[in-house]
mmCIF file of C-alpha atoms and ligand atoms in Angstrom:
data_model
loop_
_atom_site.group_PDB
_atom_site.id
_atom_site.type_symbol
_atom_site.label_atom_id
_atom_site.label_comp_id
_atom_site.label_asym_id
_atom_site.label_seq_id
_atom_site.Cartn_x
_atom_site.Cartn_y
_atom_site.Cartn_z
ATOM 1 C CA MET A 845 15.892 24.909 -10.142
ATOM 2 C CA ALA A 846 14.808 23.472 -6.691
ATOM 3 C CA HIS A 847 14.266 19.664 -5.678
ATOM 4 C CA ILE A 848 10.563 19.552 -4.185
ATOM 5 C CA LEU A 849 10.368 17.282 -1.571
ATOM 6 C CA ALA A 850 6.877 16.703 0.064
ATOM 7 C CA ILE A 851 7.197 15.191 3.909
ATOM 8 C CA ALA A 852 3.664 12.964 3.780
ATOM 9 C CA ASN A 853 1.725 10.505 5.714
ATOM 10 C CA GLN A 854 -1.673 10.551 6.685
ATOM 11 C CA LYS A 855 -1.063 9.138 10.009
ATOM 12 C CA GLY A 856 -0.944 11.702 12.358
ATOM 13 C CA GLY A 857 2.370 12.490 14.911
ATOM 14 C CA VAL A 858 4.100 10.689 13.140
ATOM 15 C CA GLY A 859 6.754 13.056 12.652
ATOM 16 C CA LYS A 860 5.865 14.950 9.131
ATOM 17 C CA THR A 861 6.536 18.318 11.378
ATOM 18 C CA THR A 862 9.686 17.763 14.063
ATOM 19 C CA THR A 863 11.226 16.028 9.827
ATOM 20 C CA ALA A 864 9.953 18.817 7.481
ATOM 21 C CA ILE A 865 11.349 21.125 10.096
ATOM 22 C CA ASN A 866 14.941 20.422 11.166
ATOM 23 C CA LEU A 867 15.744 18.337 7.225
ATOM 24 C CA ALA A 868 15.093 21.943 6.383
ATOM 25 C CA ALA A 869 16.880 23.378 8.294
ATOM 26 C CA ALA A 870 20.445 20.675 8.271
ATOM 27 C CA LEU A 871 20.144 21.247 4.374
ATOM 28 C CA ALA A 872 20.119 25.187 5.231
ATOM 29 C CA GLN A 873 23.140 24.504 7.485
ATOM 30 C CA ALA A 874 24.532 22.419 4.511
ATOM 31 C CA GLY A 875 25.249 25.288 2.793
ATOM 32 C CA ARG A 876 21.440 24.900 0.537
ATOM 33 C CA ARG A 877 19.014 27.478 -0.078
ATOM 34 C CA VAL A 878 16.026 25.779 1.152
ATOM 35 C CA LEU A 879 12.478 26.933 1.373
ATOM 36 C CA LEU A 880 10.178 25.423 3.529
ATOM 37 C CA VAL A 881 6.263 25.608 3.013
ATOM 38 C CA ASP A 882 4.213 25.023 5.801
ATOM 39 C CA CYS A 883 1.054 23.119 3.989
ATOM 40 C CA ASP A 884 -0.628 21.995 7.149
ATOM 41 C CA PRO A 885 -3.690 24.483 8.682
ATOM 42 C CA GLN A 886 -2.498 22.952 11.414
ATOM 43 C CA GLY A 887 0.287 25.650 11.155
ATOM 44 C CA ASN A 888 2.626 23.553 13.399
ATOM 45 C CA ALA A 889 5.439 24.534 11.043
ATOM 46 C CA SER A 890 5.325 28.086 10.931
ATOM 47 C CA SER A 891 4.745 28.348 14.674
ATOM 48 C CA GLY A 892 7.325 25.734 15.406
ATOM 49 C CA LEU A 893 9.864 27.673 13.377
ATOM 50 C CA GLY A 894 8.343 31.204 15.852
ATOM 51 C CA ILE A 895 6.067 32.394 12.782
ATOM 52 C CA ARG A 896 2.920 32.989 14.324
ATOM 53 C CA ILE A 897 0.425 34.745 11.964
ATOM 54 C CA GLN A 898 -3.275 35.619 11.608
ATOM 55 C CA ASP A 899 -3.644 37.303 8.624
ATOM 56 C CA PRO A 900 -3.979 34.794 5.870
ATOM 57 C CA ASP A 901 -2.428 37.065 2.975
ATOM 58 C CA GLN A 902 0.595 37.048 4.494
ATOM 59 C CA THR A 903 -0.101 33.042 4.222
ATOM 60 C CA LEU A 904 -0.598 29.899 1.797
ATOM 61 C CA TYR A 905 -3.978 30.182 1.624
ATOM 62 C CA ARG A 906 -3.250 32.992 -1.020
ATOM 63 C CA VAL A 907 -0.610 32.230 -2.876
ATOM 64 C CA LEU A 908 -2.902 29.389 -3.484
ATOM 65 C CA LEU A 909 -6.158 31.104 -4.338
ATOM 66 C CA HIS A 910 -4.684 34.337 -5.068
ATOM 67 C CA GLU A 911 -2.033 34.101 -8.404
ATOM 68 C CA ASN A 912 -1.309 37.688 -8.308
ATOM 69 C CA GLY A 913 2.139 39.259 -5.976
ATOM 70 C CA PRO A 914 4.959 37.826 -4.252
ATOM 71 C CA PRO A 915 4.577 35.426 -2.137
ATOM 72 C CA PRO A 916 5.139 36.326 1.090
ATOM 73 C CA LEU A 917 8.256 34.620 2.519
ATOM 74 C CA SER A 918 9.492 35.050 5.937
ATOM 75 C CA ARG A 919 13.427 34.627 6.913
ATOM 76 C CA PRO A 920 12.836 33.784 10.385
ATOM 77 C CA LEU A 921 17.005 32.554 11.681
ATOM 78 C CA GLU A 922 19.725 35.028 10.945
ATOM 79 C CA GLU A 923 21.798 31.419 11.179
ATOM 80 C CA LEU A 924 20.326 30.193 8.358
ATOM 81 C CA PRO A 925 19.172 29.798 4.249
ATOM 82 C CA LEU A 926 15.869 29.058 5.164
ATOM 83 C CA TRP A 927 12.437 30.705 3.928
ATOM 84 C CA VAL A 928 8.957 29.663 4.978
ATOM 85 C CA LEU A 929 5.811 30.192 3.315
ATOM 86 C CA PRO A 930 4.028 29.886 6.173
ATOM 87 C CA ALA A 931 0.353 28.243 7.143
ATOM 88 C CA ASN A 932 -2.129 29.629 9.778
ATOM 89 C CA PRO A 933 -6.067 27.600 10.224
ATOM 90 C CA THR A 934 -7.514 29.195 7.480
ATOM 91 C CA LEU A 935 -6.043 26.528 5.008
ATOM 92 C CA ALA A 936 -8.567 24.569 5.961
ATOM 93 C CA ALA A 937 -10.865 26.736 4.313
ATOM 94 C CA ALA A 938 -8.614 27.188 1.009
ATOM 95 C CA GLU A 939 -8.882 23.563 0.772
ATOM 96 C CA TRP A 940 -12.743 23.559 0.581
ATOM 97 C CA ASN A 941 -12.143 26.540 -1.671
ATOM 98 C CA LEU A 942 -9.480 25.010 -4.307
ATOM 99 C CA THR A 943 -12.520 22.440 -5.392
ATOM 100 C CA ALA A 944 -14.245 24.936 -7.171
ATOM 101 C CA THR A 945 -11.024 25.822 -9.368
ATOM 102 C CA PRO A 946 -9.805 23.879 -12.799
ATOM 103 C CA ASP A 947 -6.750 21.186 -11.578
ATOM 104 C CA SER A 948 -7.514 22.148 -8.458
ATOM 105 C CA GLU A 949 -4.506 19.468 -7.122
ATOM 106 C CA THR A 950 -2.083 20.902 -9.557
ATOM 107 C CA VAL A 951 -2.772 24.976 -8.248
ATOM 108 C CA LEU A 952 0.377 24.684 -5.746
ATOM 109 C CA ALA A 953 3.160 23.598 -8.873
ATOM 110 C CA ALA A 954 1.772 26.159 -10.696
ATOM 111 C CA ARG A 955 2.864 28.538 -7.728
ATOM 112 C CA LEU A 956 5.918 26.874 -6.886
ATOM 113 C CA GLN A 957 7.906 27.337 -9.945
ATOM 114 C CA PRO A 958 8.080 30.480 -10.265
ATOM 115 C CA LEU A 959 10.431 30.638 -6.943
ATOM 116 C CA SER A 960 11.715 27.294 -8.023
ATOM 117 C CA ASP A 961 15.133 28.952 -9.402
ATOM 118 C CA ARG A 962 15.291 30.682 -5.924
ATOM 119 C CA PHE A 963 16.138 27.749 -3.696
ATOM 120 C CA HIS A 964 18.359 24.176 -4.255
ATOM 121 C CA PHE A 965 15.815 22.805 -2.322
ATOM 122 C CA ILE A 966 11.867 23.213 -1.263
ATOM 123 C CA VAL A 967 10.294 21.126 1.883
ATOM 124 C CA LEU A 968 6.372 20.559 1.502
ATOM 125 C CA ASP A 969 5.239 20.058 4.996
ATOM 126 C CA CYS A 970 1.746 18.086 4.465
ATOM 127 C CA PRO A 971 -1.810 17.259 6.971
ATOM 128 C CA PRO A 972 -2.175 14.406 8.763
ATOM 129 C CA SER A 973 -5.066 12.897 5.774
ATOM 130 C CA LEU A 974 -4.310 12.316 1.331
ATOM 131 C CA GLY A 975 -7.151 15.529 0.951
ATOM 132 C CA LEU A 976 -6.541 18.537 -1.365
ATOM 133 C CA LEU A 977 -3.817 19.459 0.109
ATOM 134 C CA THR A 978 -1.900 16.583 0.484
ATOM 135 C CA VAL A 979 -2.503 15.542 -3.455
ATOM 136 C CA ASN A 980 -1.599 19.150 -3.737
ATOM 137 C CA THR A 981 2.191 18.410 -2.354
ATOM 138 C CA LEU A 982 2.373 15.019 -3.730
ATOM 139 C CA CYS A 983 1.485 17.116 -7.442
ATOM 140 C CA ALA A 984 4.498 19.532 -7.523
ATOM 141 C CA ALA A 985 6.878 17.093 -5.845
ATOM 142 C CA HIS A 986 9.796 15.655 -7.209
ATOM 143 C CA SER A 987 10.178 13.351 -4.333
ATOM 144 C CA VAL A 988 8.265 12.136 -1.093
ATOM 145 C CA LEU A 989 9.904 10.870 2.126
ATOM 146 C CA ILE A 990 8.079 9.371 4.830
ATOM 147 C CA PRO A 991 8.400 8.979 8.104
ATOM 148 C CA LEU A 992 7.284 6.244 9.571
ATOM 149 C CA GLN A 993 6.750 6.080 13.462
ATOM 150 C CA CYS A 994 8.625 3.055 14.905
ATOM 151 C CA GLU A 995 5.218 1.820 16.815
ATOM 152 C CA TYR A 996 3.391 -1.509 16.222
ATOM 153 C CA PHE A 997 0.798 -0.123 13.724
ATOM 154 C CA ALA A 998 3.514 1.799 11.757
ATOM 155 C CA MET A 999 2.811 0.619 8.359
ATOM 156 C CA GLU A 1000 -0.946 1.009 8.398
ATOM 157 C CA GLY A 1001 -1.998 3.165 6.486
ATOM 158 C CA LEU A 1002 1.330 2.690 4.256
ATOM 159 C CA SER A 1003 -0.079 1.203 1.255
ATOM 160 C CA LEU A 1004 -2.464 3.140 0.825
ATOM 161 C CA LEU A 1005 -0.485 6.006 0.359
ATOM 162 C CA LEU A 1006 1.924 4.558 -1.803
ATOM 163 C CA ASP A 1007 -1.375 3.483 -3.699
ATOM 164 C CA THR A 1008 -2.271 7.487 -4.000
ATOM 165 C CA ILE A 1009 1.608 8.312 -5.024
ATOM 166 C CA ARG A 1010 0.786 5.270 -8.377
ATOM 167 C CA LYS A 1011 -2.107 7.628 -8.779
ATOM 168 C CA ILE A 1012 -0.746 10.902 -8.952
ATOM 169 C CA LYS A 1013 2.326 9.174 -10.690
ATOM 170 C CA LEU A 1014 0.293 7.705 -13.256
ATOM 171 C CA ARG A 1015 -2.158 10.980 -14.462
ATOM 172 C CA TRP A 1016 0.154 14.800 -12.996
ATOM 173 C CA ASN A 1017 2.875 13.685 -12.065
ATOM 174 C CA PRO A 1018 5.095 10.628 -13.362
ATOM 175 C CA SER A 1019 8.347 11.765 -12.010
ATOM 176 C CA LEU A 1020 7.523 11.478 -8.883
ATOM 177 C CA ALA A 1021 9.579 9.495 -6.878
ATOM 178 C CA ILE A 1022 9.804 8.275 -3.409
ATOM 179 C CA GLN A 1023 13.110 9.137 -1.558
ATOM 180 C CA GLY A 1024 12.702 7.228 1.126
ATOM 181 C CA ILE A 1025 11.197 5.603 4.566
ATOM 182 C CA LEU A 1026 12.054 7.276 7.297
ATOM 183 C CA LEU A 1027 12.387 5.698 10.660
ATOM 184 C CA THR A 1028 11.309 7.471 13.466
ATOM 185 C CA MET A 1029 10.770 7.703 17.509
ATOM 186 C CA PHE A 1030 13.342 5.115 17.497
ATOM 187 C CA ASP A 1031 14.098 4.276 21.074
ATOM 188 C CA ARG A 1032 16.810 1.917 21.336
ATOM 189 C CA ARG A 1033 16.285 0.726 24.965
ATOM 190 C CA ASN A 1034 12.273 -0.540 23.822
ATOM 191 C CA ASN A 1035 12.411 -3.906 22.216
ATOM 192 C CA LEU A 1036 9.144 -3.365 20.750
ATOM 193 C CA SER A 1037 11.215 -0.279 18.803
ATOM 194 C CA HIS A 1038 13.734 -2.891 17.267
ATOM 195 C CA GLN A 1039 10.916 -5.224 16.234
ATOM 196 C CA VAL A 1040 8.969 -2.644 14.284
ATOM 197 C CA ALA A 1041 12.262 -0.831 12.700
ATOM 198 C CA THR A 1042 13.829 -4.606 11.588
ATOM 199 C CA GLU A 1043 10.645 -5.807 10.060
ATOM 200 C CA ILE A 1044 10.094 -2.284 7.738
ATOM 201 C CA ARG A 1045 13.261 -3.169 6.424
ATOM 202 C CA LYS A 1046 12.241 -6.801 5.771
ATOM 203 C CA HIS A 1047 9.365 -5.497 4.232
ATOM 204 C CA LEU A 1048 10.663 -2.632 2.455
ATOM 205 C CA GLY A 1049 14.098 -2.988 1.916
ATOM 206 C CA SER A 1050 16.186 -0.597 0.784
ATOM 207 C CA ARG A 1051 13.711 1.933 0.328
ATOM 208 C CA VAL A 1052 14.066 2.195 4.047
ATOM 209 C CA LEU A 1053 16.778 5.108 4.473
ATOM 210 C CA LYS A 1054 19.964 4.429 6.764
ATOM 211 C CA THR A 1055 19.363 7.188 9.073
ATOM 212 C CA LEU A 1056 17.254 6.458 11.949
ATOM 213 C CA ILE A 1057 15.937 9.308 13.660
ATOM 214 C CA PRO A 1058 16.039 8.579 17.985
ATOM 215 C CA ARG A 1059 13.372 9.235 20.401
ATOM 216 C CA ASN A 1060 14.757 12.671 22.077
ATOM 217 C CA VAL A 1061 13.777 14.620 24.224
ATOM 218 C CA ARG A 1062 15.110 18.022 22.595
ATOM 219 C CA LEU A 1063 13.394 17.109 19.347
ATOM 220 C CA SER A 1064 10.210 18.021 20.986
ATOM 221 C CA GLU A 1065 11.343 20.965 22.754
ATOM 222 C CA SER A 1066 13.029 22.810 20.444
ATOM 223 C CA PRO A 1067 9.267 24.119 18.623
ATOM 224 C CA SER A 1068 8.198 25.573 21.490
ATOM 225 C CA HIS A 1069 11.554 28.349 21.650
ATOM 226 C CA GLY A 1070 11.027 28.280 17.973
ATOM 227 C CA LEU A 1071 13.407 27.275 16.436
ATOM 228 C CA PRO A 1072 14.665 24.160 14.770
ATOM 229 C CA VAL A 1073 17.259 21.124 16.995
ATOM 230 C CA LEU A 1074 19.722 22.780 15.280
ATOM 231 C CA LEU A 1075 20.095 25.953 16.892
ATOM 232 C CA TYR A 1076 18.344 24.713 20.169
ATOM 233 C CA ASP A 1077 21.120 21.864 21.090
ATOM 234 C CA ARG A 1078 23.343 21.376 18.334
ATOM 235 C CA SER A 1079 25.161 18.226 19.571
ATOM 236 C CA CYS A 1080 22.098 16.452 20.798
ATOM 237 C CA ALA A 1081 20.927 13.103 19.540
ATOM 238 C CA GLY A 1082 18.223 14.927 17.623
ATOM 239 C CA SER A 1083 20.888 17.461 16.036
ATOM 240 C CA ARG A 1084 23.000 14.853 14.880
ATOM 241 C CA ALA A 1085 20.483 12.630 13.659
ATOM 242 C CA TYR A 1086 18.228 15.650 11.079
ATOM 243 C CA THR A 1087 22.555 16.680 10.373
ATOM 244 C CA ALA A 1088 23.199 12.494 9.040
ATOM 245 C CA LEU A 1089 19.451 12.545 7.295
ATOM 246 C CA ALA A 1090 20.689 15.602 5.448
ATOM 247 C CA ARG A 1091 23.674 14.324 4.437
ATOM 248 C CA GLU A 1092 22.459 10.881 2.442
ATOM 249 C CA ILE A 1093 19.756 13.144 0.709
ATOM 250 C CA LEU A 1094 22.609 15.202 -0.442
ATOM 251 C CA GLN A 1095 24.661 12.618 -1.081
ATOM 252 C CA LYS A 1096 22.317 9.839 -2.728
ATOM 253 C CA GLY A 1097 21.491 12.842 -5.244
ATOM 254 C CA ALA A 1098 18.139 13.948 -3.793
ATOM 255 C CA HIS A 1099 15.884 11.628 -6.472
ATOM 256 C CA ARG A 1100 14.722 11.771 -9.691
ATOM 257 C CA GLU A 1101 13.434 8.787 -11.892
HETATM 258 N N1 LIG B 1825 12.370 12.476 17.148
HETATM 259 C C1 LIG B 1825 11.234 12.469 18.193
HETATM 260 N N2 LIG B 1825 11.586 12.255 19.843
HETATM 261 C C2 LIG B 1825 11.151 12.825 20.221
HETATM 262 N N3 LIG B 1825 9.530 13.742 20.191
HETATM 263 C C3 LIG B 1825 9.276 13.328 18.890
HETATM 264 C C4 LIG B 1825 10.162 13.296 17.643
HETATM 265 N N4 LIG B 1825 10.144 13.417 16.733
HETATM 266 C C5 LIG B 1825 8.490 13.979 16.722
HETATM 267 N N5 LIG B 1825 8.427 14.464 18.076
HETATM 268 C C6 LIG B 1825 6.696 14.675 18.487
HETATM 269 O O1 LIG B 1825 6.432 14.381 18.581
HETATM 270 C C7 LIG B 1825 4.475 15.166 17.878
HETATM 271 C C8 LIG B 1825 4.413 14.808 17.033
HETATM 272 O O2 LIG B 1825 5.037 15.446 15.710
HETATM 273 P P1 LIG B 1825 5.260 15.879 14.475
HETATM 274 O O3 LIG B 1825 4.302 16.861 14.938
HETATM 275 O O4 LIG B 1825 6.819 16.169 14.338
HETATM 276 O O5 LIG B 1825 3.958 14.845 13.845
HETATM 277 P P2 LIG B 1825 3.221 14.925 12.809
HETATM 278 O O6 LIG B 1825 3.342 14.048 11.831
HETATM 279 O O7 LIG B 1825 3.635 16.142 11.795
HETATM 280 O O8 LIG B 1825 2.348 15.204 13.172
HETATM 281 P P3 LIG B 1825 0.876 15.626 12.489
HETATM 282 O O9 LIG B 1825 0.155 14.876 11.908
HETATM 283 O O10 LIG B 1825 -0.111 16.172 13.458
HETATM 284 O O11 LIG B 1825 0.698 17.403 11.249
HETATM 285 C C9 LIG B 1825 5.304 16.054 18.284
HETATM 286 O O12 LIG B 1825 4.692 16.862 19.790
HETATM 287 C C10 LIG B 1825 6.770 16.235 18.270
HETATM 288 O O13 LIG B 1825 8.104 17.335 19.476
HETATM 289 MG MG1 LIG B 1826 2.730 17.980 10.686
#
């Protein structure tokens, strides 16, 4: 059975998609079969792997709104056992239409269930909101990884996210665990980055993962080539960091309560 891992933070631009793509690729590089589900109407996890789809029938939109038929999975890279269930902007309409569906919070969980035996990991890239799409990912997930950018307002909004996770555990998904807080875009030459990382570790202790993701230009370049950083520049600091993150998650055991 796949471990379903949501990458969530309602704050925008904190490194969710970069983490979803590159952690998925690093887990695949470690020999795991991985499905990356793009749950964001921005479609960045899809386009970052070179997948641009106009037809909503070939995206998560159809999977959420119509149960019929096999899900439209793509395998963008021959080198890695990594599949993608893509999204495009029509997914925003799915969020709206879902509100009229019974059990609208658990539709994604139900749709992923038949796929579970085919993969070791299913990674869910969330949009920057706590709307119904994110709620669906948290209802479907076994654990949630929370990227926090090493900047002054990093922890703003974190308590709201933790509160949402608590509510989802109470109502729909009692075994949802926090995989960890991931510090992203750490700039070692910048004092503020150090201060913020120290502060966050002081407040959140062992919930913060050991692996730190550095600010690395290769990580921001690789999506425009449709590649995870591991295939774009294998030896750069970003590749090393996401390989270490995959190792940390595999060693800890993907977290279940
Ligand atoms: N470690 C990093 N080093 C350098 N640039 C990074 C790093 N992580 C992310 N970026 C860049 O920062 C921007 C935001 O990252 P990303 O898209 O992963 O965030 P996000 O949380 O998914 O955003 P959104 O909330 O809009 O979905 C992107 O341009 C990305 O390339
Ligand atoms: Mg994103």
